[in-house]
PDB file of C-alpha atoms in Angstrom:
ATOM      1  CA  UNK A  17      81.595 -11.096 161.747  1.00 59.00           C
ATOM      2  CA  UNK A  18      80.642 -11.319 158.086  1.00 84.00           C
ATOM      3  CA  UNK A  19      78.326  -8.814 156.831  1.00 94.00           C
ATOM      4  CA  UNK A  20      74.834 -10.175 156.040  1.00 97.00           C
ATOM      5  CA  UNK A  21      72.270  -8.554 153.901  1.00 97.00           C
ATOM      6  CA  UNK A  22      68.964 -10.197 151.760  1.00 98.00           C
ATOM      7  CA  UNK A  23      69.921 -10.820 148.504  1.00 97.00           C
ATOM      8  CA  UNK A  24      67.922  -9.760 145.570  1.00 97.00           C
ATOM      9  CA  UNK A  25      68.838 -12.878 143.530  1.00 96.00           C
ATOM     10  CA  UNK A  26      68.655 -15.855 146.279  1.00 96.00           C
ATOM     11  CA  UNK A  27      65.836 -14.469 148.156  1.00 96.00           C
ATOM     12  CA  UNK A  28      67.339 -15.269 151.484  1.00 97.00           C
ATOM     13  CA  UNK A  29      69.788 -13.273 154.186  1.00 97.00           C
ATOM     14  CA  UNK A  30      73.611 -14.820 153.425  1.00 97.00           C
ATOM     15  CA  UNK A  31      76.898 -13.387 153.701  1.00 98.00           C
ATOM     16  CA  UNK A  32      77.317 -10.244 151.597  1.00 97.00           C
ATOM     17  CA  UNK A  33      80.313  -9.258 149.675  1.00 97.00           C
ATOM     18  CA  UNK A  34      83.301  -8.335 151.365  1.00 96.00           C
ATOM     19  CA  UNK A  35      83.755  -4.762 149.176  1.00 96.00           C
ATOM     20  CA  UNK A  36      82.290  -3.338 145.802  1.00 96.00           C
ATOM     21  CA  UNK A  37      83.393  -5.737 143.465  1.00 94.00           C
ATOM     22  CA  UNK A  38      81.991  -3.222 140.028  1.00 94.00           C
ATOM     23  CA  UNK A  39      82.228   0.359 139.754  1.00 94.00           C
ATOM     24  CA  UNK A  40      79.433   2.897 139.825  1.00 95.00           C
ATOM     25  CA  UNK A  41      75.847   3.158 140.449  1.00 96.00           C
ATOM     26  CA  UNK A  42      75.319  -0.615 139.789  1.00 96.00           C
ATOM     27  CA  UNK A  43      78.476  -1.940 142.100  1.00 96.00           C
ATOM     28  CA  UNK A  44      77.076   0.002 144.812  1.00 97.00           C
ATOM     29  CA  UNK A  45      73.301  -1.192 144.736  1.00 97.00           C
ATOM     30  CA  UNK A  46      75.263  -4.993 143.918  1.00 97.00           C
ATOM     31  CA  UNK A  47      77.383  -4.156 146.989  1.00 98.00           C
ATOM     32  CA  UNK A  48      74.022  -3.518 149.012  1.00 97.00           C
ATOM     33  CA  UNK A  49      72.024  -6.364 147.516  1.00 97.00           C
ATOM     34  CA  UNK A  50      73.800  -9.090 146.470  1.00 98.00           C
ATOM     35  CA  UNK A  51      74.976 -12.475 148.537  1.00 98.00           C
ATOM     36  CA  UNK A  52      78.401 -13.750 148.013  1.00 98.00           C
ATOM     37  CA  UNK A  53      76.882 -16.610 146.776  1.00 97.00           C
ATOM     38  CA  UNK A  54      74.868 -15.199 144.324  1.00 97.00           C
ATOM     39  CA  UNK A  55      78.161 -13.006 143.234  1.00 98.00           C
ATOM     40  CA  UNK A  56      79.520 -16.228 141.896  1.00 97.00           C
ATOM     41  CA  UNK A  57      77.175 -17.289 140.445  1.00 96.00           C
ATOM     42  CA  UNK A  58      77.412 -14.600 138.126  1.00 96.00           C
ATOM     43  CA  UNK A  59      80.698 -14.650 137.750  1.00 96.00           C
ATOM     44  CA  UNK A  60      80.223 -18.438 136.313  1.00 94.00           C
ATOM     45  CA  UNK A  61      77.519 -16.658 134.165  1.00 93.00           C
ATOM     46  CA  UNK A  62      79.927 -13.801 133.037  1.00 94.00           C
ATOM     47  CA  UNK A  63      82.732 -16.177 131.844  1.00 93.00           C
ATOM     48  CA  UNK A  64      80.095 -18.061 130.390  1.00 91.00           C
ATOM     49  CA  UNK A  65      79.118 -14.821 128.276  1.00 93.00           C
ATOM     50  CA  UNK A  66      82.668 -13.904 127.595  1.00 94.00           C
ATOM     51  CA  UNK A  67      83.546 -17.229 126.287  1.00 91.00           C
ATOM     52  CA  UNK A  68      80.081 -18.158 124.078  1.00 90.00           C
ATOM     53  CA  UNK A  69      80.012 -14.321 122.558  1.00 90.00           C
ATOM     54  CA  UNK A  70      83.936 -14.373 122.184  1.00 93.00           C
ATOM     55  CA  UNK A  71      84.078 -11.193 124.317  1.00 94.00           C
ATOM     56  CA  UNK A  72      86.810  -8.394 124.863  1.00 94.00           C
ATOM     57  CA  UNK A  73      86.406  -7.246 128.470  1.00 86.00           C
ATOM     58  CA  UNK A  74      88.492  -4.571 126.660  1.00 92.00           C
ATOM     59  CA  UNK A  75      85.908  -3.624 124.001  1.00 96.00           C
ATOM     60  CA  UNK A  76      83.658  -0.615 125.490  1.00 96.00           C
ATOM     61  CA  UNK A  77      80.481  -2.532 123.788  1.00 96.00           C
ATOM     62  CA  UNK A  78      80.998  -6.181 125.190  1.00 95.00           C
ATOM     63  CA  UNK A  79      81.502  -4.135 128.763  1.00 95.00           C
ATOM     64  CA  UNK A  80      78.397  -2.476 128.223  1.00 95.00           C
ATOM     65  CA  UNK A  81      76.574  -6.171 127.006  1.00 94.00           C
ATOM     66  CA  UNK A  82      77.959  -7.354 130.346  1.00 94.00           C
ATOM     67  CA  UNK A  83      76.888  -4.863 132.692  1.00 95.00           C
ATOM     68  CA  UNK A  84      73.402  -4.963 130.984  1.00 94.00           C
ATOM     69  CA  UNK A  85      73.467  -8.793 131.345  1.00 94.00           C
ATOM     70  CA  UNK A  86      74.675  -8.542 135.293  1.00 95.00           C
ATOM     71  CA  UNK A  87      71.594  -6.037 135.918  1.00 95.00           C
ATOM     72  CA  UNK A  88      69.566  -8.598 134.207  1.00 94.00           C
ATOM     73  CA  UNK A  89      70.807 -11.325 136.072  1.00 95.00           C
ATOM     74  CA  UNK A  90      70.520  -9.559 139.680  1.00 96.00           C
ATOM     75  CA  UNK A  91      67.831  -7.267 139.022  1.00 95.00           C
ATOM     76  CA  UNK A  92      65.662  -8.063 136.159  1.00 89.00           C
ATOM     77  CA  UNK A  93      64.389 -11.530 134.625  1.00 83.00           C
ATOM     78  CA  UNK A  94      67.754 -13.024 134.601  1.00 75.00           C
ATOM     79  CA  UNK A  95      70.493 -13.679 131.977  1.00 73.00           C
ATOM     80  CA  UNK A  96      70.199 -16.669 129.342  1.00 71.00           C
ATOM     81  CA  UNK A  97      72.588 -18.713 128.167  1.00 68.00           C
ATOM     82  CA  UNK A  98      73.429 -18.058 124.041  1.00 68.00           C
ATOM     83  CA  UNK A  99      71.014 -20.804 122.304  1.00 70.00           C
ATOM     84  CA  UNK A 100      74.239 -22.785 121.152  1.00 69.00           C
ATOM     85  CA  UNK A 101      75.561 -23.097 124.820  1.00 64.00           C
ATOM     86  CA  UNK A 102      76.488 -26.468 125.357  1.00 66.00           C
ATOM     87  CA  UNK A 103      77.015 -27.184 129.298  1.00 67.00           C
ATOM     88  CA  UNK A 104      80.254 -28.986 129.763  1.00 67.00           C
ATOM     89  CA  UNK A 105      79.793 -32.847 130.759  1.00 69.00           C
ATOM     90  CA  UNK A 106      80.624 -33.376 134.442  1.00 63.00           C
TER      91      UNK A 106
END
């Protein structure tokens, strides 16, 4: 049986995340709060980020701009797209 718990970010009980999926404080309240679904949503967000900034996952400030966006996004008023962001045409 899946684990369920209410996530912060949906507002509803759904399927949480099979294991930590960040490191630290922050993966562990994610781990506790945070739907599956919601998780990939962010992760759309986060590649988003990556690509509009031209981020280095590598680069210790981008990873720090990221993990203050993903608190943001979970915890806070939500990330924003860059103002440039274009949405690809479906």
């Amino acid at each position: 049986m899946s684990r369920m718990v209410q996530c912060v970010k949906l507002g509803q009980e759904l399927e949480g995340l099979p294991r930590i999926t960040y490191p630290g404080e922050l993966g562990k309240r994610i781990f506790e709060n945070v739907s599956q679904e919601a998780w990939n949503q962010w992760l759309r967000q986060q590649t988003m980020l990556i690509n509009e900034y031209r981020l280095s996952p590598v680069d210790p400030q981008a990873r720090k701009m990221i993990e203050e966006e993903m608190e943001k996004f979970f915890f806070g008023e939500g990330s924003e797209a860059p103002e440039e962001f274009v949405p690809p045409q479906a």
